[in-house]
Amino acid sequence: MSSSARRYGHAVVIGSSMAGLVNARVLADHFEKVTVLERDERPAGPEPRKGAPQGQHVHLLLEAGKRVLEELFPGLTRETQDSGMNVIDSSRDMAWQHFGVWKVRVPSGIESVLCTRPYLEWNVFQRVKALPQVEIRENVTVEALCTDAERKRVTGVKVRGPGGEETLEADLVVDASGRGTRSPRWLEELGYGRPEEEKIGIDLAYTSRLYKRPAGFRDDWKLLVQYPRAPDGWRAGFISHVEGDRWIVSVNGYFGDHAPTDDKGFLEFARSLPRPGLYDYIQDAEPLTAPVTHKIPTSRWLHYERLSRFPERLIVTGDAVCAFNPIFGQGMTTASLGAKMLGELLTGKEPHTPGELSGVSERFRRKLPGILRIPWFMTSVMDMHYPQTTGARPPGVGVLHWFFGRLIELTSVDANVYHQFLRVLHMRDGLESLLQPGMALPLLAYGAKSLFVPLAERANVHRMPQA
């Protein structure tokens, strides 16, 4: 977009993780200047960084997120594939044991992206940094929001950096600072109250390490996933092909059952997962790094849309609004979709006065739940299978557990049902698509069968399928 086409002056983005970077890229199309404020100093290459401790663990970019990144950064996927990033068919290239059954493996046409989080983030960072209207400032902490005299409109931020304290004036402030967001406190101090916080207590921890992919590896999957069968099991494991001809291997457990970080303990935890599976592949593989752990006590959604009032010119997005259970791989995708929506609001696809930012913050906070609601619902229902999970349980949760349990079992024997399940998971379709006759009738028939036929005789429990 030419400079003359940009309608606004200065935007500030708090945080340079994936949510901050994709929002900075969107804002660069609409503002003369975009300043990204990062609390830490970023590494010189695609290495883990202090501000993103989750970066050393398995990550998955769902198809909806992949599409957004390709729109914002044309050629990104192709160029990074050349240096080792994997774009996979989410069914054919993925061996997935879920709720005690192995899902079928047939081509789906629904793609996912596999690579380490630092590798993807670094490639996106380089492209954002190269934009002439973007300035990225490191070692800067945002201390407070600045507002007009009536406290109705955010006018900038107060920051502390290597040069001391200063005030940055801004026409729009985007908080993409993640789980450590200070926006709830800032809003309370400004008289808006704190947003209602919805929490689901899971006490989850990932323990991960990199391995050299074994020479002569012959299996046909690029992602191996072993989810537990709730409520009896709560350990999971993942092997993902990543750049550099490596595997990233993550094992995790709920409710304080966390994998050790010594070699023997890590392997013994992997051995406890159902076999055949993860342990069989890593028992003789060469580790490249020591195991490292990242803990996630809760999933959390801050409901800004429920506040009775909200200041103009403030956007809160990404994990600063909704931090999912990472086992389901939705965070980067929903953050990307939120950035795309902000761009549409600024472009004028949503009605607003040309050349004015009034109302954009209000529309964004009201519309963002439309992106978050389905992934939050699906992950929450799955986590609520466990009696140890804390948090408010939705009405009819027992019926929902029966529905999703039978649906997941059916994905091990019915390719059409699995394909539609993937369409919902990757945000192509809404949940209502699971109730269409082509889904509901097979599910009802399978549900009836489940009353009389043992699981091992009605679903694929033991055999890892081939593509």
Short mmCIF file of C-alpha atoms in Angstrom, two decimals:
data_model
loop_
_atom_site.label_atom_id
_atom_site.label_comp_id
_atom_site.label_asym_id
_atom_site.label_seq_id
_atom_site.Cartn_x
_atom_site.Cartn_y
_atom_site.Cartn_z
CA MET A 1 0.00 0.00 0.00
CA SER A 2 1.40 3.41 -0.93
CA SER A 3 2.07 6.02 1.74
CA SER A 4 -0.71 8.21 0.37
CA ALA A 5 -3.19 5.36 0.81
CA ARG A 6 -2.45 4.93 4.52
CA ARG A 7 -5.09 6.77 6.49
CA TYR A 8 -3.64 6.77 9.99
CA GLY A 9 -0.50 7.99 11.74
CA HIS A 10 1.17 5.86 14.42
CA ALA A 11 0.32 2.44 15.84
CA VAL A 12 2.04 0.75 18.78
CA VAL A 13 2.11 -3.03 19.21
CA ILE A 14 3.02 -4.47 22.63
CA GLY A 15 4.88 -7.76 22.14
CA SER A 16 6.78 -9.27 19.21
CA SER A 17 5.62 -12.86 19.45
CA MET A 18 3.54 -14.31 16.61
CA ALA A 19 0.41 -12.34 17.56
CA GLY A 20 2.37 -9.09 17.71
CA LEU A 21 4.17 -9.73 14.43
CA VAL A 22 1.10 -10.58 12.36
CA ASN A 23 -0.72 -7.57 13.78
CA ALA A 24 2.25 -5.33 12.97
CA ARG A 25 2.18 -6.62 9.40
CA VAL A 26 -1.53 -5.80 9.10
CA LEU A 27 -1.14 -2.35 10.65
CA ALA A 28 1.70 -1.53 8.25
CA ASP A 29 -0.91 -1.39 5.47
CA HIS A 30 -2.86 1.33 7.28
CA PHE A 31 -0.43 3.40 9.37
CA GLU A 32 2.47 5.64 8.44
CA LYS A 33 4.47 4.16 11.31
CA VAL A 34 4.18 1.00 13.42
CA THR A 35 6.31 0.59 16.54
CA VAL A 36 6.65 -2.88 18.03
CA LEU A 37 7.73 -2.92 21.67
CA GLU A 38 9.47 -6.06 22.94
CA ARG A 39 10.40 -6.56 26.58
CA ASP A 40 13.35 -8.88 25.82
CA GLU A 41 16.22 -8.93 23.38
CA ARG A 42 15.51 -11.27 20.50
CA PRO A 43 18.14 -13.84 19.45
CA ALA A 44 20.03 -13.28 16.20
CA GLY A 45 18.64 -16.43 14.63
CA PRO A 46 15.80 -18.97 14.93
CA GLU A 47 16.57 -19.85 18.53
CA PRO A 48 14.31 -20.14 21.61
CA ARG A 49 13.86 -16.87 23.46
CA LYS A 50 13.05 -15.97 27.05
CA GLY A 51 9.76 -14.26 26.19
CA ALA A 52 8.33 -17.39 24.55
CA PRO A 53 9.14 -20.35 26.83
CA GLN A 54 6.59 -22.45 24.93
CA GLY A 55 8.82 -22.13 21.85
CA GLN A 56 10.85 -25.25 22.69
CA HIS A 57 7.84 -27.52 22.37
CA VAL A 58 5.77 -28.99 19.56
CA HIS A 59 3.76 -26.46 17.55
CA LEU A 60 1.22 -26.89 14.79
CA LEU A 61 -0.17 -24.19 12.51
CA LEU A 62 -3.68 -25.15 11.41
CA GLU A 63 -4.86 -24.60 7.86
CA ALA A 64 -6.74 -21.37 8.66
CA GLY A 65 -3.57 -19.88 10.13
CA LYS A 66 -1.49 -21.06 7.18
CA ARG A 67 -3.85 -19.26 4.79
CA VAL A 68 -3.55 -16.00 6.73
CA LEU A 69 0.26 -16.14 6.78
CA GLU A 70 0.35 -16.81 3.05
CA GLU A 71 -1.89 -13.77 2.46
CA LEU A 72 0.21 -11.51 4.67
CA PHE A 73 3.62 -12.85 3.59
CA PRO A 74 3.41 -14.11 0.00
CA GLY A 75 6.00 -16.79 -0.64
CA LEU A 76 6.67 -17.48 3.06
CA THR A 77 5.52 -21.09 2.97
CA ARG A 78 7.30 -21.91 -0.26
CA GLU A 79 10.56 -20.27 0.79
CA THR A 80 10.64 -21.89 4.22
CA GLN A 81 9.77 -25.28 2.76
CA ASP A 82 12.94 -25.02 0.73
CA SER A 83 14.91 -24.83 3.98
CA GLY A 84 13.09 -27.58 5.81
CA MET A 85 9.63 -26.52 6.97
CA ASN A 86 7.01 -29.25 6.45
CA VAL A 87 3.57 -28.63 4.95
CA ILE A 88 1.56 -31.79 5.53
CA ASP A 89 -1.81 -33.23 4.69
CA SER A 90 -3.52 -33.26 8.08
CA SER A 91 -4.87 -36.78 7.60
CA ARG A 92 -2.53 -38.58 5.22
CA ASP A 93 0.72 -37.43 6.85
CA MET A 94 -0.42 -37.64 10.45
CA ALA A 95 -0.64 -40.78 12.57
CA TRP A 96 -3.05 -39.79 15.34
CA GLN A 97 -4.13 -41.88 18.28
CA HIS A 98 -6.98 -39.99 19.91
CA PHE A 99 -9.25 -41.06 22.73
CA GLY A 100 -7.95 -44.61 22.50
CA VAL A 101 -8.34 -45.12 18.73
CA TRP A 102 -6.17 -44.57 15.65
CA LYS A 103 -7.74 -42.24 13.12
CA VAL A 104 -7.94 -43.29 9.48
CA ARG A 105 -5.30 -41.91 7.11
CA VAL A 106 -6.49 -40.79 3.69
CA PRO A 107 -5.76 -37.60 1.69
CA SER A 108 -7.88 -34.75 3.04
CA GLY A 109 -6.62 -31.67 1.20
CA ILE A 110 -6.44 -29.89 4.58
CA GLU A 111 -2.91 -28.72 5.26
CA SER A 112 -0.94 -28.00 8.43
CA VAL A 113 2.52 -26.54 8.96
CA LEU A 114 5.22 -28.31 10.98
CA CYS A 115 8.40 -26.60 12.16
CA THR A 116 9.85 -25.35 15.40
CA ARG A 117 8.16 -22.27 16.81
CA PRO A 118 11.43 -20.25 16.80
CA TYR A 119 11.97 -21.07 13.12
CA LEU A 120 8.53 -19.88 12.02
CA GLU A 121 8.60 -16.83 14.28
CA TRP A 122 12.08 -15.81 13.14
CA ASN A 123 11.09 -16.01 9.47
CA VAL A 124 8.00 -13.91 10.11
CA PHE A 125 10.07 -11.49 12.23
CA GLN A 126 12.57 -10.94 9.41
CA ARG A 127 9.79 -10.02 7.00
CA VAL A 128 8.09 -7.65 9.43
CA LYS A 129 11.41 -6.04 10.39
CA ALA A 130 12.13 -5.35 6.72
CA LEU A 131 8.98 -3.24 6.28
CA PRO A 132 10.10 0.41 6.03
CA GLN A 133 7.24 1.71 8.20
CA VAL A 134 7.91 -0.76 11.05
CA GLU A 135 10.30 -0.08 13.94
CA ILE A 136 11.02 -2.86 16.44
CA ARG A 137 12.36 -1.73 19.80
CA GLU A 138 13.77 -4.33 22.18
CA ASN A 139 14.38 -4.22 25.95
CA VAL A 140 11.37 -1.95 26.37
CA THR A 141 8.69 -2.46 29.03
CA VAL A 142 5.26 -0.86 28.74
CA GLU A 143 4.35 0.61 32.13
CA ALA A 144 0.92 2.14 31.48
CA LEU A 145 -1.60 3.33 28.94
CA CYS A 146 -1.97 7.04 28.24
CA THR A 147 -5.45 8.46 27.69
CA ASP A 148 -7.24 11.71 27.02
CA ALA A 149 -8.55 13.77 29.95
CA GLU A 150 -11.90 11.93 30.03
CA ARG A 151 -10.13 8.51 29.92
CA LYS A 152 -12.31 7.56 26.96
CA ARG A 153 -9.56 7.20 24.38
CA VAL A 154 -6.10 5.64 24.57
CA THR A 155 -3.52 8.09 23.23
CA GLY A 156 -0.29 6.14 23.67
CA VAL A 157 1.85 4.27 26.18
CA LYS A 158 4.38 5.03 28.89
CA VAL A 159 7.48 2.91 28.48
CA ARG A 160 10.75 2.18 30.23
CA GLY A 161 13.79 1.27 28.14
CA PRO A 162 17.57 1.60 27.94
CA GLY A 163 17.16 5.38 27.62
CA GLY A 164 14.87 5.70 30.64
CA GLU A 165 11.17 6.53 30.71
CA GLU A 166 9.28 8.11 27.86
CA THR A 167 5.79 8.51 26.45
CA LEU A 168 4.95 7.28 22.96
CA GLU A 169 1.91 8.91 21.41
CA ALA A 170 -0.17 6.59 19.25
CA ASP A 171 -3.39 6.59 17.26
CA LEU A 172 -3.89 2.88 18.08
CA VAL A 173 -2.39 0.57 20.71
CA VAL A 174 -2.48 -3.22 20.23
CA ASP A 175 -1.77 -5.41 23.26
CA ALA A 176 -0.33 -8.70 21.96
CA SER A 177 1.78 -9.35 25.06
CA GLY A 178 0.48 -12.85 25.74
CA ARG A 179 -0.42 -14.51 29.03
CA GLY A 180 1.48 -11.84 30.95
CA THR A 181 -0.79 -9.04 29.69
CA ARG A 182 -1.30 -6.08 32.00
CA SER A 183 -4.41 -4.80 30.23
CA PRO A 184 -6.82 -6.06 32.92
CA ARG A 185 -4.99 -4.03 35.54
CA TRP A 186 -4.67 -0.98 33.30
CA LEU A 187 -8.39 -0.99 32.50
CA GLU A 188 -9.27 -1.32 36.16
CA GLU A 189 -7.03 1.63 37.03
CA LEU A 190 -8.75 3.68 34.31
CA GLY A 191 -12.18 2.93 35.78
CA TYR A 192 -13.40 0.32 33.29
CA GLY A 193 -13.25 -2.64 35.63
CA ARG A 194 -11.50 -5.95 35.05
CA PRO A 195 -12.75 -8.30 32.34
CA GLU A 196 -14.47 -11.46 33.53
CA GLU A 197 -11.93 -14.29 33.55
CA GLU A 198 -12.95 -17.81 32.55
CA LYS A 199 -10.42 -20.38 33.74
CA ILE A 200 -10.03 -24.11 33.25
CA GLY A 201 -7.50 -25.64 35.60
CA ILE A 202 -5.47 -28.46 34.01
CA ASP A 203 -1.98 -28.29 35.65
CA LEU A 204 -0.41 -29.40 32.37
CA ALA A 205 3.30 -29.50 31.56
CA TYR A 206 5.20 -30.24 28.36
CA THR A 207 8.64 -31.82 28.46
CA SER A 208 10.40 -31.69 25.09
CA ARG A 209 13.69 -32.28 23.35
CA LEU A 210 15.10 -32.40 19.84
CA TYR A 211 16.31 -35.64 18.25
CA LYS A 212 18.24 -36.43 15.12
CA ARG A 213 15.85 -38.18 12.79
CA PRO A 214 17.07 -41.77 12.53
CA ALA A 215 18.89 -42.66 9.33
CA GLY A 216 16.78 -44.80 7.07
CA PHE A 217 13.53 -43.82 8.80
CA ARG A 218 10.87 -45.53 6.71
CA ASP A 219 7.48 -44.84 8.25
CA ASP A 220 5.19 -42.64 6.18
CA TRP A 221 4.06 -40.11 8.80
CA LYS A 222 5.47 -36.65 9.50
CA LEU A 223 3.52 -36.09 12.71
CA LEU A 224 2.77 -38.74 15.33
CA VAL A 225 0.25 -37.80 18.00
CA GLN A 226 -0.87 -39.86 20.98
CA TYR A 227 -3.66 -38.24 23.00
CA PRO A 228 -4.98 -39.99 26.11
CA ARG A 229 -8.37 -41.63 26.49
CA ALA A 230 -10.08 -39.55 29.14
CA PRO A 231 -10.85 -39.85 31.97
CA ASP A 232 -8.63 -42.88 32.58
CA GLY A 233 -5.42 -41.49 31.04
CA TRP A 234 -3.89 -38.04 30.95
CA ARG A 235 -0.48 -38.53 29.37
CA ALA A 236 0.19 -37.56 25.73
CA GLY A 237 3.10 -37.53 23.31
CA PHE A 238 4.12 -36.03 19.97
CA ILE A 239 6.84 -36.52 17.38
CA SER A 240 7.00 -33.81 14.72
CA HIS A 241 9.33 -33.57 11.74
CA VAL A 242 10.97 -30.14 11.82
CA GLU A 243 13.62 -28.27 9.89
CA GLY A 244 17.19 -29.54 9.96
CA ASP A 245 16.18 -33.19 9.45
CA ARG A 246 15.23 -33.36 13.13
CA TRP A 247 12.37 -34.47 15.31
CA ILE A 248 10.93 -32.45 18.14
CA VAL A 249 9.52 -34.84 20.72
CA SER A 250 7.14 -33.62 23.42
CA VAL A 251 5.48 -35.63 26.17
CA ASN A 252 3.01 -34.11 28.58
CA GLY A 253 0.79 -34.90 31.50
CA TYR A 254 -2.15 -33.26 33.25
CA PHE A 255 -2.73 -32.63 36.97
CA GLY A 256 0.88 -32.53 38.11
CA ASP A 257 1.83 -35.80 36.38
CA HIS A 258 4.75 -34.15 34.59
CA ALA A 259 7.55 -35.89 32.72
CA PRO A 260 11.05 -35.83 34.26
CA THR A 261 13.87 -33.93 32.57
CA ASP A 262 16.56 -36.61 32.91
CA ASP A 263 17.22 -39.02 30.04
CA LYS A 264 15.97 -42.15 31.81
CA GLY A 265 12.89 -40.49 33.26
CA PHE A 266 11.95 -38.94 29.90
CA LEU A 267 12.14 -42.33 28.18
CA GLU A 268 10.22 -44.09 30.94
CA PHE A 269 7.43 -41.49 30.66
CA ALA A 270 7.35 -42.09 26.89
CA ARG A 271 7.25 -45.85 27.49
CA SER A 272 4.06 -45.41 29.52
CA LEU A 273 2.12 -44.27 26.43
CA PRO A 274 0.16 -46.93 24.52
CA ARG A 275 2.21 -48.99 22.10
CA PRO A 276 2.95 -49.12 19.25
CA GLY A 277 3.78 -45.48 19.44
CA LEU A 278 6.21 -42.80 20.43
CA TYR A 279 8.56 -44.81 22.61
CA ASP A 280 9.22 -47.35 19.85
CA TYR A 281 10.64 -44.59 17.65
CA ILE A 282 12.77 -42.68 20.15
CA GLN A 283 14.21 -45.49 22.30
CA ASP A 284 17.28 -45.76 20.05
CA ALA A 285 17.20 -42.28 18.48
CA GLU A 286 19.98 -39.77 19.14
CA PRO A 287 18.92 -36.82 21.33
CA LEU A 288 20.30 -33.42 20.33
CA THR A 289 19.15 -31.38 23.36
CA ALA A 290 18.36 -31.98 27.00
CA PRO A 291 14.67 -32.23 27.98
CA VAL A 292 13.08 -28.93 29.01
CA THR A 293 9.71 -28.37 30.69
CA HIS A 294 7.05 -25.69 30.27
CA LYS A 295 4.05 -25.60 32.62
CA ILE A 296 0.53 -24.44 31.77
CA PRO A 297 -1.62 -24.33 34.92
CA THR A 298 -4.79 -23.11 33.19
CA SER A 299 -6.53 -22.27 29.98
CA ARG A 300 -7.82 -18.73 30.28
CA TRP A 301 -10.25 -16.45 28.41
CA LEU A 302 -10.53 -12.80 29.42
CA HIS A 303 -13.99 -11.71 28.28
CA TYR A 304 -13.38 -8.12 27.20
CA GLU A 305 -16.57 -8.27 25.16
CA ARG A 306 -18.59 -8.42 28.41
CA LEU A 307 -17.28 -5.14 29.81
CA SER A 308 -19.97 -2.45 29.84
CA ARG A 309 -17.47 0.12 28.57
CA PHE A 310 -14.18 -0.03 26.68
CA PRO A 311 -11.75 2.73 25.67
CA GLU A 312 -11.33 3.83 22.07
CA ARG A 313 -8.08 3.05 20.23
CA LEU A 314 -7.16 -0.08 22.25
CA ILE A 315 -7.04 -3.60 20.81
CA VAL A 316 -6.29 -6.67 22.96
CA THR A 317 -5.59 -9.86 21.03
CA GLY A 318 -3.87 -13.26 20.93
CA ASP A 319 -3.01 -14.97 24.22
CA ALA A 320 -3.60 -11.63 25.94
CA VAL A 321 -7.30 -12.44 25.44
CA CYS A 322 -7.53 -16.21 25.16
CA ALA A 323 -4.74 -18.63 26.07
CA PHE A 324 -5.75 -22.15 25.06
CA ASN A 325 -4.57 -25.51 26.29
CA PRO A 326 -1.64 -25.84 23.83
CA ILE A 327 -2.15 -29.57 23.37
CA PHE A 328 -4.75 -28.72 20.70
CA GLY A 329 -2.51 -26.35 18.67
CA GLN A 330 -4.89 -23.42 18.20
CA GLY A 331 -3.01 -20.38 19.54
CA MET A 332 -1.06 -19.18 16.49
CA THR A 333 -4.01 -19.78 14.20
CA THR A 334 -6.55 -17.82 16.24
CA ALA A 335 -4.03 -14.99 16.67
CA SER A 336 -3.56 -14.84 12.89
CA LEU A 337 -7.31 -14.82 12.30
CA GLY A 338 -7.67 -11.98 14.80
CA ALA A 339 -5.05 -9.94 12.92
CA LYS A 340 -6.85 -10.56 9.65
CA MET A 341 -10.12 -9.36 11.19
CA LEU A 342 -8.44 -6.18 12.45
CA GLY A 343 -7.19 -5.53 8.94
CA GLU A 344 -10.71 -5.92 7.55
CA LEU A 345 -12.05 -3.45 10.11
CA LEU A 346 -9.37 -0.93 9.17
CA THR A 347 -9.86 -1.45 5.44
CA GLY A 348 -13.53 -0.58 5.70
CA LYS A 349 -15.08 -3.96 4.95
CA GLU A 350 -16.95 -3.24 8.15
CA PRO A 351 -18.90 0.06 8.03
CA HIS A 352 -17.20 2.97 9.72
CA THR A 353 -16.46 6.60 8.97
CA PRO A 354 -13.66 6.82 6.37
CA GLY A 355 -10.45 8.16 7.82
CA GLU A 356 -11.59 7.65 11.42
CA LEU A 357 -10.59 5.02 13.97
CA SER A 358 -13.64 5.65 16.13
CA GLY A 359 -15.48 2.43 16.86
CA VAL A 360 -12.78 0.05 15.63
CA SER A 361 -11.83 -1.07 19.16
CA GLU A 362 -15.47 -1.66 20.07
CA ARG A 363 -16.17 -3.69 16.94
CA PHE A 364 -13.01 -5.74 17.37
CA ARG A 365 -13.72 -6.76 20.96
CA ARG A 366 -17.32 -7.66 20.06
CA LYS A 367 -16.34 -9.73 17.00
CA LEU A 368 -13.25 -11.55 18.34
CA PRO A 369 -15.30 -14.13 20.30
CA GLY A 370 -16.65 -15.33 16.96
CA ILE A 371 -13.15 -16.61 16.21
CA LEU A 372 -12.47 -17.98 19.69
CA ARG A 373 -15.77 -19.60 20.61
CA ILE A 374 -15.54 -22.89 18.67
CA PRO A 375 -11.91 -23.76 19.52
CA TRP A 376 -12.50 -22.81 23.16
CA PHE A 377 -15.65 -24.92 23.31
CA MET A 378 -14.02 -27.99 21.76
CA THR A 379 -10.94 -27.92 23.97
CA SER A 380 -12.92 -27.13 27.10
CA VAL A 381 -15.31 -30.01 26.57
CA MET A 382 -12.39 -32.40 26.05
CA ASP A 383 -10.61 -31.19 29.20
CA MET A 384 -13.83 -31.43 31.21
CA HIS A 385 -13.77 -35.20 30.68
CA TYR A 386 -11.50 -35.26 33.73
CA PRO A 387 -13.09 -34.85 37.17
CA GLN A 388 -9.80 -33.23 38.29
CA THR A 389 -10.29 -30.33 35.86
CA THR A 390 -11.41 -27.17 37.62
CA GLY A 391 -13.74 -24.56 36.17
CA ALA A 392 -17.43 -24.13 35.40
CA ARG A 393 -18.89 -27.05 33.49
CA PRO A 394 -21.42 -26.19 30.77
CA PRO A 395 -24.99 -27.55 31.01
CA GLY A 396 -25.33 -30.99 29.44
CA VAL A 397 -21.59 -31.67 29.57
CA GLY A 398 -22.24 -35.40 29.98
CA VAL A 399 -24.17 -35.49 26.70
CA LEU A 400 -21.40 -33.53 25.00
CA HIS A 401 -18.82 -35.99 26.26
CA TRP A 402 -20.84 -38.89 24.87
CA PHE A 403 -21.24 -37.11 21.52
CA PHE A 404 -17.57 -36.21 21.10
CA GLY A 405 -16.39 -39.56 22.43
CA ARG A 406 -18.40 -41.50 19.86
CA LEU A 407 -17.48 -38.99 17.12
CA ILE A 408 -13.77 -39.43 17.79
CA GLU A 409 -14.10 -43.22 17.86
CA LEU A 410 -15.92 -43.11 14.54
CA THR A 411 -13.01 -41.20 12.94
CA SER A 412 -11.01 -44.41 13.20
CA VAL A 413 -13.27 -46.28 10.77
CA ASP A 414 -15.15 -43.65 8.72
CA ALA A 415 -13.03 -41.40 6.47
CA ASN A 416 -15.93 -39.07 5.66
CA VAL A 417 -16.65 -38.40 9.33
CA TYR A 418 -12.95 -37.79 9.99
CA HIS A 419 -12.74 -35.36 7.07
CA GLN A 420 -15.63 -33.30 8.43
CA PHE A 421 -14.11 -33.38 11.91
CA LEU A 422 -10.90 -31.96 10.41
CA ARG A 423 -12.85 -29.22 8.62
CA VAL A 424 -14.19 -28.05 11.98
CA LEU A 425 -10.85 -28.43 13.75
CA HIS A 426 -9.08 -26.37 11.07
CA MET A 427 -11.83 -23.73 11.14
CA ARG A 428 -13.25 -24.28 7.68
CA ASP A 429 -16.70 -25.14 9.05
CA GLY A 430 -18.70 -24.50 12.21
CA LEU A 431 -19.87 -27.03 14.78
CA GLU A 432 -23.30 -27.15 13.17
CA SER A 433 -21.75 -29.10 10.28
CA LEU A 434 -21.33 -32.06 12.66
CA LEU A 435 -25.13 -32.27 12.94
CA GLN A 436 -25.85 -32.55 9.21
CA PRO A 437 -27.50 -35.83 8.09
CA GLY A 438 -24.27 -37.13 6.57
CA MET A 439 -22.68 -36.88 10.00
CA ALA A 440 -25.58 -37.39 12.37
CA LEU A 441 -26.88 -40.63 10.87
CA PRO A 442 -23.56 -42.53 10.92
CA LEU A 443 -22.93 -41.20 14.43
CA LEU A 444 -26.33 -42.36 15.71
CA ALA A 445 -25.79 -45.79 14.18
CA TYR A 446 -22.35 -46.01 15.73
CA GLY A 447 -23.70 -44.80 19.08
CA ALA A 448 -26.26 -47.59 19.07
CA LYS A 449 -23.54 -50.08 18.19
CA SER A 450 -21.42 -48.84 21.10
CA LEU A 451 -24.08 -50.03 23.54
CA PHE A 452 -23.49 -53.67 22.59
CA VAL A 453 -20.09 -54.00 20.90
CA PRO A 454 -16.79 -53.56 22.79
CA LEU A 455 -14.54 -50.70 21.68
CA ALA A 456 -11.82 -52.97 20.29
CA GLU A 457 -14.38 -54.62 17.98
CA ARG A 458 -16.05 -51.44 16.70
CA ALA A 459 -13.03 -49.13 16.27
CA ASN A 460 -9.33 -49.31 15.43
CA VAL A 461 -7.68 -49.47 18.83
CA HIS A 462 -4.42 -51.35 18.26
CA ARG A 463 -3.17 -50.88 14.69
CA MET A 464 -1.28 -47.75 13.66
CA PRO A 465 -2.70 -47.14 10.16
CA GLN A 466 -0.67 -46.60 7.03
CA ALA A 467 -1.45 -43.82 4.56
#
